[in-house]
């Protein structure tokens, strides 16, 4: 693994707190800003363990650019929507939910979906409670990695790992980490791995390239 010269990276703890967000808010587990004429994301079921049918993804996290300008929003987008397929999927180092990112322009959404589709079955440990976010910005040192839900910063690797982008080969970068336990003690009540984190890495060249998902 090449030595990373920049040992300090900006990071934002999302700091979730139980609340009642709307689709116009940044949140975990709340309603998504989803247009009525856009097909809701579905999992094809091919990576399920054990294999079962395709299920709708579940809206897990929504982050507006006005609240989280640190995220690598592509031009013309202002909200990141994170979806989970809440069934066990085989991941590089174990299993966890599958992750889908949607980078959206909220100003083009006029008529919303009436009801978000619900999966016929879910693994309870991957289903979040409903939370608003009270972000805390900090500089994260590579040797002292926060275990909370955050954007940016470092991945709490149990060993040195790099994920090259399957599309272009660039080394992917830590973008979002969803945590079993929050520093505040106000957990979202989902659990990843052995009380660990679900880390989502994106391509630094193009965030619409396929993400890497790693449970630590
Ligand atoms: Zn799935
Ligand atoms: Zn790429």
Coordinates of N, CA and C and ligand atoms in Angstrom, one line a residue:
X1 N 0.9 -1.2 0.0 CA 0.0 0.0 0.0 C 0.9 1.2 0.0
X2 N 0.7 2.2 -1.0 CA 1.5 3.4 -1.0 C 1.3 4.2 0.3
X3 N 2.3 4.9 0.7 CA 2.2 5.7 1.9 C 1.4 7.0 1.5
X4 N 0.4 7.2 2.3 CA -0.5 8.4 2.0 C 0.1 9.6 2.7
X5 N 0.5 10.5 1.9 CA 1.3 11.7 2.4 C 0.4 12.5 3.3
X6 N -0.9 12.6 3.0 CA -1.8 13.5 3.7 C -2.5 12.6 4.9
X7 N -1.9 12.7 6.0 CA -2.3 11.9 7.2 C -3.6 12.5 7.8
X8 N -3.9 13.7 7.5 CA -5.1 14.3 8.1 C -6.1 14.6 7.0
X9 N -7.3 14.1 7.2 CA -8.4 14.3 6.2 C -9.6 15.0 6.9
X10 N -10.2 15.9 6.1 CA -11.5 16.4 6.7 C -12.5 15.3 6.8
X11 N -13.3 15.4 7.8 CA -14.4 14.4 8.0 C -15.6 15.1 8.7
X12 N -16.7 14.5 8.5 CA -18.0 15.1 9.1 C -18.7 13.9 9.8
X13 N -18.8 14.0 11.1 CA -19.7 13.0 11.8 C -21.1 13.4 11.6
X14 N -21.9 12.5 11.1 CA -23.3 12.9 10.8 C -24.1 13.1 12.1
X15 N -23.7 12.4 13.2 CA -24.3 12.6 14.5 C -25.8 12.5 14.5
X16 N -26.4 11.3 14.1 CA -27.8 11.2 14.1 C -28.5 11.2 15.4
X17 N -29.7 11.8 15.4 CA -30.5 11.9 16.6 C -31.9 11.6 16.2
X18 N -32.7 10.9 17.0 CA -34.1 10.6 16.7 C -34.8 11.8 16.4
X19 N -35.6 11.8 15.3 CA -36.3 13.0 14.9 C -37.4 12.6 13.8
X20 N -37.9 13.7 13.2 CA -39.0 13.5 12.3 C -38.8 14.3 11.0
X21 N -37.8 13.9 10.2 CA -37.4 14.6 9.0 C -38.4 14.4 7.9
X22 N -38.4 15.4 6.9 CA -39.2 15.3 5.7 C -38.3 15.0 4.5
X23 N -38.9 14.8 3.3 CA -38.1 14.5 2.1 C -37.2 15.7 1.7
X24 N -37.5 16.9 2.3 CA -36.7 18.1 2.0 C -35.5 18.2 3.0
X25 N -35.3 17.3 3.9 CA -34.3 17.3 4.9 C -33.2 16.3 4.6
X26 N -32.0 16.5 5.1 CA -31.0 15.5 5.3 C -31.4 14.6 6.4
X27 N -31.2 13.3 6.3 CA -31.6 12.4 7.4 C -31.1 11.0 7.2
X28 N -31.3 10.2 8.2 CA -31.1 8.7 8.1 C -32.5 8.1 8.3
X29 N -32.9 7.3 7.4 CA -34.2 6.5 7.6 C -35.5 7.2 7.4
X30 N -35.4 8.5 6.9 CA -36.6 9.2 6.6 C -37.1 9.1 5.2
X31 N -38.1 9.9 4.8 CA -38.6 9.8 3.4 C -37.6 10.4 2.4
X32 N -37.6 9.7 1.2 CA -36.7 10.2 0.2 C -37.4 11.1 -0.8
X33 N -36.7 12.1 -1.3 CA -37.2 12.9 -2.4 C -37.1 12.1 -3.7
X34 N -38.2 11.5 -4.0 CA -38.1 10.6 -5.2 C -39.3 10.9 -6.2
X35 N -38.9 11.2 -7.4 CA -40.0 11.6 -8.4 C -40.9 10.4 -8.8
X36 N -42.1 10.7 -9.0 CA -43.1 9.7 -9.3 C -42.8 9.0 -10.6
X37 N -42.1 9.6 -11.5 CA -41.9 9.0 -12.8 C -40.5 8.3 -13.0
X38 N -39.8 8.2 -11.8 CA -38.5 7.6 -11.8 C -38.6 6.2 -11.2
X39 N -38.1 5.1 -11.9 CA -38.2 3.8 -11.3 C -37.5 3.7 -10.0
X40 N -38.1 3.2 -9.0 CA -37.4 3.0 -7.7 C -36.4 1.9 -7.8
X41 N -35.2 2.1 -7.2 CA -34.1 1.1 -7.3 C -34.5 -0.3 -6.7
X42 N -34.2 -1.3 -7.5 CA -34.5 -2.7 -7.0 C -33.2 -3.5 -7.1
X43 N -33.0 -4.4 -6.2 CA -31.9 -5.4 -6.3 C -32.3 -6.5 -7.1
X44 N -31.4 -7.1 -7.9 CA -31.7 -8.2 -8.8 C -31.7 -9.5 -8.1
X45 N -31.2 -9.5 -6.8 CA -31.2 -10.7 -6.0 C -30.1 -11.7 -6.3
X46 N -29.3 -11.4 -7.3 CA -28.3 -12.4 -7.7 C -27.2 -12.6 -6.7
X47 N -27.0 -11.5 -5.8 CA -25.9 -11.6 -4.8 C -26.4 -11.9 -3.4
X48 N -27.6 -12.3 -3.3 CA -28.2 -12.6 -2.0 C -27.6 -13.9 -1.5
X49 N -27.5 -14.0 -0.1 CA -26.9 -15.1 0.5 C -27.9 -15.5 1.6
X50 N -28.8 -16.5 1.5 CA -28.9 -17.4 0.3 C -29.7 -16.6 -0.8
X51 N -29.6 -17.1 -2.0 CA -30.2 -16.4 -3.1 C -31.7 -16.4 -3.0
X52 N -32.3 -15.2 -3.1 CA -33.7 -15.1 -3.1 C -34.1 -14.0 -4.2
X53 N -35.3 -13.6 -4.3 CA -35.7 -12.8 -5.4 C -35.3 -11.4 -5.3
X54 N -35.6 -10.6 -6.3 CA -35.2 -9.1 -6.3 C -36.2 -8.4 -5.4
X55 N -35.6 -7.5 -4.6 CA -36.4 -6.7 -3.6 C -36.1 -5.2 -3.9
X56 N -37.1 -4.4 -3.5 CA -36.8 -2.9 -3.6 C -35.7 -2.6 -2.6
X57 N -34.9 -1.6 -2.9 CA -33.9 -1.1 -2.0 C -34.7 -0.2 -1.0
X58 N -34.1 0.0 0.2 CA -34.7 0.8 1.2 C -34.0 2.2 1.3
X59 N -34.7 3.3 1.3 CA -34.1 4.6 1.5 C -33.4 4.7 2.9
X60 N -32.1 4.8 2.9 CA -31.3 4.8 4.1 C -30.8 6.1 4.6
X61 N -30.2 6.9 3.7 CA -29.6 8.1 4.0 C -29.9 9.1 2.9
X62 N -30.2 10.4 3.3 CA -30.3 11.4 2.3 C -29.5 12.6 2.8
X63 N -28.6 13.1 1.9 CA -27.7 14.2 2.3 C -27.7 15.3 1.3
X64 N -28.2 16.5 1.7 CA -28.3 17.6 0.8 C -27.0 18.4 0.8
X65 N -26.7 18.9 -0.4 CA -25.4 19.6 -0.6 C -25.3 20.8 0.3
X66 N -26.4 21.5 0.6 CA -26.4 22.7 1.4 C -25.9 22.3 2.8
X67 N -26.2 21.1 3.3 CA -25.8 20.6 4.6 C -24.4 20.0 4.6
X68 N -24.0 19.3 3.4 CA -22.8 18.5 3.3 C -22.1 18.8 2.0
X69 N -21.6 20.1 1.9 CA -20.9 20.5 0.7 C -19.6 19.7 0.5
X70 N -19.1 19.0 1.5 CA -17.9 18.2 1.4 C -18.0 17.0 0.5
X71 N -19.3 16.5 0.3 CA -19.4 15.4 -0.6 C -19.1 15.7 -2.0
X72 N -18.6 14.7 -2.8 CA -18.2 15.0 -4.2 C -19.4 15.0 -5.1
X73 N -20.3 16.0 -5.0 CA -21.5 16.0 -5.8 C -21.0 16.3 -7.3
X74 N -21.5 15.5 -8.2 CA -21.3 15.8 -9.6 C -22.0 17.1 -10.0
X75 N -21.5 17.8 -11.0 CA -22.1 19.0 -11.5 C -23.6 18.8 -11.7
X76 N -24.4 19.8 -11.2 CA -25.8 19.7 -11.5 C -26.6 18.9 -10.5
X77 N -26.0 18.4 -9.5 CA -26.7 17.6 -8.5 C -26.6 18.2 -7.1
X78 N -27.6 18.1 -6.2 CA -27.5 18.7 -4.9 C -28.0 17.8 -3.8
X79 N -28.3 16.5 -4.1 CA -28.6 15.6 -3.0 C -28.1 14.2 -3.3
X80 N -27.5 13.6 -2.3 CA -27.1 12.2 -2.4 C -28.1 11.4 -1.7
X81 N -28.6 10.3 -2.4 CA -29.5 9.4 -1.8 C -28.9 8.0 -1.7
X82 N -28.8 7.5 -0.5 CA -28.2 6.2 -0.3 C -29.2 5.1 0.0
X83 N -29.2 4.1 -0.8 CA -30.2 3.0 -0.7 C -29.5 1.7 -0.2
X84 N -30.2 0.9 0.6 CA -29.7 -0.4 1.0 C -30.6 -1.4 0.5
X85 N -30.1 -2.6 0.0 CA -30.9 -3.8 -0.1 C -30.7 -4.5 1.2
X86 N -31.7 -4.6 2.0 CA -31.6 -5.0 3.4 C -31.7 -6.5 3.6
X87 N -30.9 -7.2 2.7 CA -30.7 -8.6 2.8 C -29.2 -8.9 2.8
X88 N -28.8 -10.0 3.3 CA -27.4 -10.4 3.3 C -26.8 -10.5 1.9
X89 N -25.7 -9.7 1.6 CA -25.0 -9.9 0.3 C -23.6 -10.3 0.7
X90 N -23.0 -11.0 -0.2 CA -21.6 -11.3 -0.1 C -20.8 -10.1 -0.4
X91 N -19.9 -9.7 0.6 CA -19.0 -8.6 0.4 C -17.6 -9.1 0.4
X92 N -16.6 -8.3 0.0 CA -15.2 -8.8 0.0 C -14.7 -9.4 1.3
X93 N -15.3 -9.0 2.4 CA -14.7 -9.5 3.7 C -15.8 -9.9 4.6
X94 N -16.9 -10.5 4.0 CA -18.0 -11.0 4.9 C -19.3 -10.8 4.2
X95 N -20.3 -10.3 4.9 CA -21.5 -10.0 4.3 C -22.2 -8.8 4.9
X96 N -23.1 -8.2 4.1 CA -23.7 -7.0 4.5 C -24.8 -6.6 3.5
X97 N -25.5 -5.5 3.7 CA -26.5 -5.0 2.7 C -25.8 -4.5 1.5
X98 N -26.5 -4.6 0.3 CA -25.9 -3.9 -0.9 C -26.2 -2.4 -0.8
X99 N -25.4 -1.6 -1.5 CA -25.5 -0.2 -1.4 C -25.7 0.4 -2.8
X100 N -26.6 1.3 -3.0 CA -26.8 2.0 -4.2 C -26.8 3.5 -3.9
X101 N -26.0 4.3 -4.7 CA -26.0 5.7 -4.5 C -26.7 6.4 -5.7
X102 N -27.5 7.4 -5.4 CA -28.2 8.2 -6.4 C -27.8 9.6 -6.2
X103 N -27.2 10.3 -7.1 CA -26.9 11.7 -7.1 C -27.9 12.5 -7.9
X104 N -28.7 13.3 -7.2 CA -29.9 13.8 -7.8 C -29.9 15.4 -7.8
X105 N -30.6 16.0 -8.8 CA -30.9 17.4 -8.8 C -32.3 17.6 -8.2
X106 N -32.3 18.1 -7.0 CA -33.6 18.2 -6.3 C -34.5 19.2 -7.0
X107 N -34.0 20.2 -7.7 CA -34.8 21.2 -8.3 C -35.6 20.7 -9.5
X108 N -35.3 19.5 -10.0 CA -36.0 18.9 -11.1 C -37.1 18.0 -10.6
X109 N -37.3 17.8 -9.3 CA -38.3 16.9 -8.7 C -39.6 17.8 -8.4
X110 N -40.7 17.4 -9.1 CA -41.9 18.2 -8.8 C -43.0 17.3 -8.2
X111 N -43.2 16.2 -8.7 CA -44.3 15.3 -8.2 C -43.6 14.1 -7.5
X112 N -43.9 13.9 -6.3 CA -43.2 12.8 -5.5 C -43.9 11.5 -5.6
X113 N -43.1 10.4 -5.5 CA -43.7 9.1 -5.4 C -44.7 9.1 -4.2
X114 N -45.8 8.3 -4.4 CA -46.9 8.4 -3.3 C -46.5 7.5 -2.1
X115 N -45.9 6.4 -2.4 CA -45.5 5.5 -1.3 C -44.2 4.8 -1.7
X116 N -43.3 4.7 -0.8 CA -42.0 4.0 -1.1 C -42.3 2.5 -1.0
X117 N -41.8 1.8 -2.0 CA -42.1 0.3 -2.0 C -41.4 -0.3 -0.8
X118 N -42.0 -1.3 -0.2 CA -41.4 -2.0 0.9 C -41.0 -3.4 0.5
X119 N -39.8 -3.9 0.9 CA -39.4 -5.2 0.6 C -40.3 -6.2 1.3
X120 N -40.4 -7.4 0.7 CA -41.3 -8.5 1.3 C -40.5 -9.1 2.5
X121 N -39.2 -9.1 2.5 CA -38.5 -9.5 3.6 C -37.2 -8.6 3.8
X122 N -36.8 -8.5 5.1 CA -35.7 -7.7 5.4 C -34.9 -8.3 6.5
X123 N -33.6 -8.1 6.6 CA -32.8 -8.5 7.7 C -32.9 -7.4 8.7
X124 N -33.5 -7.6 9.9 CA -33.8 -6.6 10.8 C -32.6 -5.7 11.2
X125 N -31.4 -6.3 11.2 CA -30.2 -5.5 11.7 C -29.8 -4.5 10.7
X126 N -30.3 -4.5 9.4 CA -29.9 -3.5 8.4 C -30.9 -2.4 8.3
X127 N -32.0 -2.4 9.1 CA -33.1 -1.4 8.9 C -32.9 -0.3 9.9
X128 N -32.7 1.0 9.4 CA -32.4 2.1 10.3 C -33.7 2.6 11.0
X129 N -33.5 3.2 12.2 CA -34.5 4.1 12.8 C -34.5 5.4 12.1
X130 N -35.4 6.3 12.4 CA -35.6 7.6 11.7 C -34.8 8.7 12.5
X131 N -33.9 9.3 11.8 CA -33.0 10.3 12.5 C -32.8 11.6 11.7
X132 N -32.7 12.7 12.4 CA -32.2 13.9 11.8 C -30.7 13.9 12.1
X133 N -30.0 14.9 11.5 CA -28.5 14.9 11.6 C -28.1 16.3 12.2
X134 N -27.2 16.2 13.1 CA -26.5 17.4 13.7 C -25.0 17.3 13.5
X135 N -24.6 17.6 12.3 CA -23.2 17.3 11.9 C -22.1 17.9 12.7
X136 N -21.0 17.2 12.9 CA -19.8 17.7 13.6 C -18.6 17.6 12.7
X137 N -18.0 18.7 12.4 CA -16.9 18.7 11.5 C -15.6 18.6 12.2
X138 N -14.6 17.8 11.7 CA -13.4 17.7 12.4 C -12.3 17.2 11.4
X139 N -11.1 17.3 11.8 CA -10.0 16.8 11.0 C -9.6 15.4 11.6
X140 N -9.6 14.4 10.7 CA -9.4 13.0 11.2 C -8.0 12.6 10.8
X141 N -7.2 12.2 11.9 CA -5.9 11.7 11.7 C -5.9 10.2 11.3
X142 N -5.1 9.7 10.4 CA -5.1 8.4 10.0 C -4.9 7.3 11.1
X143 N -4.3 7.8 12.2 CA -4.0 6.8 13.3 C -5.1 6.8 14.3
X144 N -6.0 7.8 14.2 CA -7.1 7.9 15.2 C -8.4 8.0 14.5
X145 N -9.0 6.9 14.1 CA -10.1 6.9 13.2 C -11.4 6.8 14.0
X146 N -12.4 7.8 13.8 CA -13.6 7.7 14.5 C -14.5 6.6 14.0
X147 N -15.2 5.9 14.9 CA -16.1 4.8 14.6 C -17.5 5.2 14.3
X148 N -17.8 6.5 14.3 CA -19.2 7.0 14.1 C -19.6 7.1 12.6
X149 N -20.9 7.2 12.4 CA -21.3 7.5 11.0 C -20.8 8.8 10.5
X150 N -20.1 8.8 9.3 CA -19.4 10.0 8.9 C -19.3 10.0 7.4
X151 N -18.9 11.2 6.9 CA -18.5 11.3 5.5 C -17.0 11.7 5.5
X152 N -16.3 11.3 4.5 CA -14.9 11.6 4.4 C -14.1 10.8 5.4
X153 N -12.9 11.4 5.7 CA -12.0 10.7 6.7 C -11.4 9.4 6.2
X154 N -11.1 8.6 7.2 CA -10.4 7.4 7.0 C -11.3 6.2 7.2
X155 N -10.9 5.1 6.6 CA -11.6 3.8 6.9 C -10.8 3.1 8.0
X156 N -11.6 2.6 9.0 CA -11.0 1.9 10.1 C -10.6 0.4 9.7
X157 N -9.6 0.3 8.8 CA -9.2 -1.0 8.3 C -8.7 -1.9 9.4
X158 N -9.1 -3.1 9.3 CA -8.4 -4.1 10.2 C -7.1 -4.5 9.5
X159 N -6.9 -4.2 8.3 CA -5.7 -4.5 7.6 C -5.6 -3.6 6.4
X160 N -4.4 -3.4 5.8 CA -4.3 -2.5 4.6 C -5.0 -3.1 3.4
X161 N -6.0 -2.3 2.9 CA -6.8 -2.7 1.8 C -6.9 -1.6 0.8
X162 N -6.8 -1.9 -0.5 CA -7.2 -0.9 -1.5 C -8.2 -1.5 -2.5
X163 N -9.1 -0.6 -2.9 CA -10.0 -1.1 -3.9 C -9.8 -0.2 -5.2
X164 N -9.3 -0.8 -6.2 CA -9.3 -0.1 -7.5 C -10.7 -0.1 -8.1
X165 N -11.0 1.1 -8.7 CA -12.3 1.2 -9.4 C -12.4 0.1 -10.5
X166 N -13.5 -0.6 -10.6 CA -13.6 -1.6 -11.6 C -13.8 -1.0 -13.0
X167 N -14.2 0.2 -13.1 CA -14.4 0.9 -14.4 C -13.1 1.5 -14.9
X168 N -12.3 2.2 -14.0 CA -11.2 2.9 -14.5 C -9.8 2.7 -13.8
X169 N -9.9 1.9 -12.7 CA -8.6 1.5 -12.0 C -8.2 2.5 -11.0
X170 N -8.8 3.7 -10.9 CA -8.3 4.6 -9.8 C -8.6 4.0 -8.5
X171 N -7.7 4.3 -7.5 CA -7.9 3.8 -6.1 C -9.1 4.6 -5.5
X172 N -10.1 3.8 -5.0 CA -11.3 4.4 -4.5 C -11.0 5.0 -3.1
X173 N -11.9 5.9 -2.8 CA -11.7 6.7 -1.6 C -12.9 6.6 -0.6
X174 N -12.6 6.6 0.6 CA -13.6 6.6 1.7 C -14.6 7.8 1.5
X175 N -15.9 7.5 1.3 CA -16.8 8.6 1.2 C -17.9 8.6 2.3
X176 N -18.4 7.4 2.6 CA -19.5 7.4 3.6 C -19.3 6.1 4.5
X177 N -19.4 6.3 5.8 CA -19.3 5.2 6.7 C -20.5 5.2 7.6
X178 N -21.2 4.0 7.5 CA -22.4 3.9 8.4 C -22.0 3.0 9.6
X179 N -22.3 3.5 10.8 CA -21.8 2.9 12.0 C -22.9 2.2 12.8
X180 N -22.5 1.1 13.4 CA -23.3 0.4 14.4 C -23.5 1.3 15.6
X181 N -22.3 1.8 16.1 CA -22.3 2.6 17.3 C -21.9 4.0 17.0
X182 N -22.6 5.0 17.6 CA -22.3 6.4 17.5 C -21.6 6.9 18.7
X183 N -20.7 7.9 18.6 CA -20.0 8.5 19.7 C -21.0 9.0 20.7
X184 N -22.1 9.5 20.2 CA -23.1 10.1 21.1 C -23.9 9.1 22.0
X185 N -23.8 7.8 21.5 CA -24.6 6.8 22.2 C -26.0 6.6 21.6
X186 N -26.3 7.6 20.7 CA -27.7 7.5 20.1 C -27.6 6.7 18.8
X187 N -27.6 5.4 18.9 CA -27.4 4.5 17.8 C -28.6 4.5 16.8
X188 N -28.3 4.3 15.5 CA -29.4 4.2 14.5 C -30.0 2.8 14.6
X189 N -29.5 1.9 15.4 CA -30.0 0.6 15.7 C -29.8 -0.4 14.5
X190 N -29.0 0.0 13.5 CA -28.6 -1.0 12.5 C -27.3 -1.6 13.0
X191 N -26.9 -2.8 12.5 CA -25.7 -3.4 12.8 C -25.0 -3.9 11.6
X192 N -23.7 -3.6 11.4 CA -22.9 -4.1 10.3 C -21.8 -4.9 10.8
X193 N -21.6 -6.1 10.2 CA -20.5 -7.0 10.6 C -20.7 -7.3 12.1
X194 N -19.5 -7.3 12.8 CA -19.5 -7.6 14.2 C -19.5 -6.2 14.9
X195 N -20.7 -5.6 15.0 CA -20.8 -4.3 15.6 C -19.9 -3.3 15.0
X196 N -19.7 -3.4 13.6 CA -18.7 -2.5 12.9 C -19.4 -1.5 12.0
X197 N -18.6 -1.1 11.0 CA -19.1 -0.1 10.1 C -19.3 -0.6 8.7
X198 N -20.2 0.0 7.9 CA -20.4 -0.3 6.5 C -19.7 0.9 5.8
X199 N -18.6 0.6 5.1 CA -17.9 1.7 4.5 C -18.1 1.7 3.0
X200 N -18.4 2.9 2.4 CA -18.7 3.0 1.0 C -17.6 3.8 0.4
X201 N -16.9 3.3 -0.6 CA -15.8 3.9 -1.2 C -16.2 4.3 -2.7
X202 N -15.9 5.5 -3.1 CA -16.3 5.9 -4.4 C -15.0 6.2 -5.3
X203 N -15.2 6.3 -6.6 CA -14.1 6.5 -7.5 C -13.8 8.0 -7.5
X204 N -12.5 8.4 -7.3 CA -12.1 9.8 -7.3 C -12.3 10.5 -8.7
X205 N -12.3 9.7 -9.7 CA -12.4 10.2 -11.1 C -13.8 10.5 -11.4
X206 N -14.7 9.6 -11.0 CA -16.2 9.8 -11.3 C -17.0 9.0 -10.3
X207 N -17.8 9.7 -9.5 CA -18.5 9.1 -8.4 C -19.6 8.2 -8.9
X208 N -20.0 8.3 -10.2 CA -21.0 7.4 -10.7 C -20.4 6.1 -11.2
X209 N -19.1 5.9 -11.1 CA -18.5 4.5 -11.3 C -19.0 3.7 -10.1
X210 N -19.0 2.3 -10.3 CA -19.5 1.4 -9.2 C -18.7 1.6 -7.9
X211 N -19.5 1.6 -6.8 CA -18.8 1.8 -5.5 C -18.3 0.5 -5.0
X212 N -17.4 0.6 -4.0 CA -16.9 -0.5 -3.3 C -17.5 -0.5 -1.9
X213 N -17.9 -1.6 -1.3 CA -18.5 -1.7 0.0 C -17.7 -2.6 0.8
X214 N -17.3 -2.2 2.0 CA -16.4 -3.0 2.9 C -16.9 -2.9 4.3
X215 N -17.1 -4.0 4.9 CA -17.5 -4.0 6.3 C -16.3 -4.3 7.2
X216 N -16.1 -3.4 8.2 CA -14.9 -3.6 9.1 C -15.4 -4.0 10.5
Ligands
LIG1 ZN1 -30.2 -7.5 -2.6
LIG2 ZN1 -13.5 5.0 -11.8

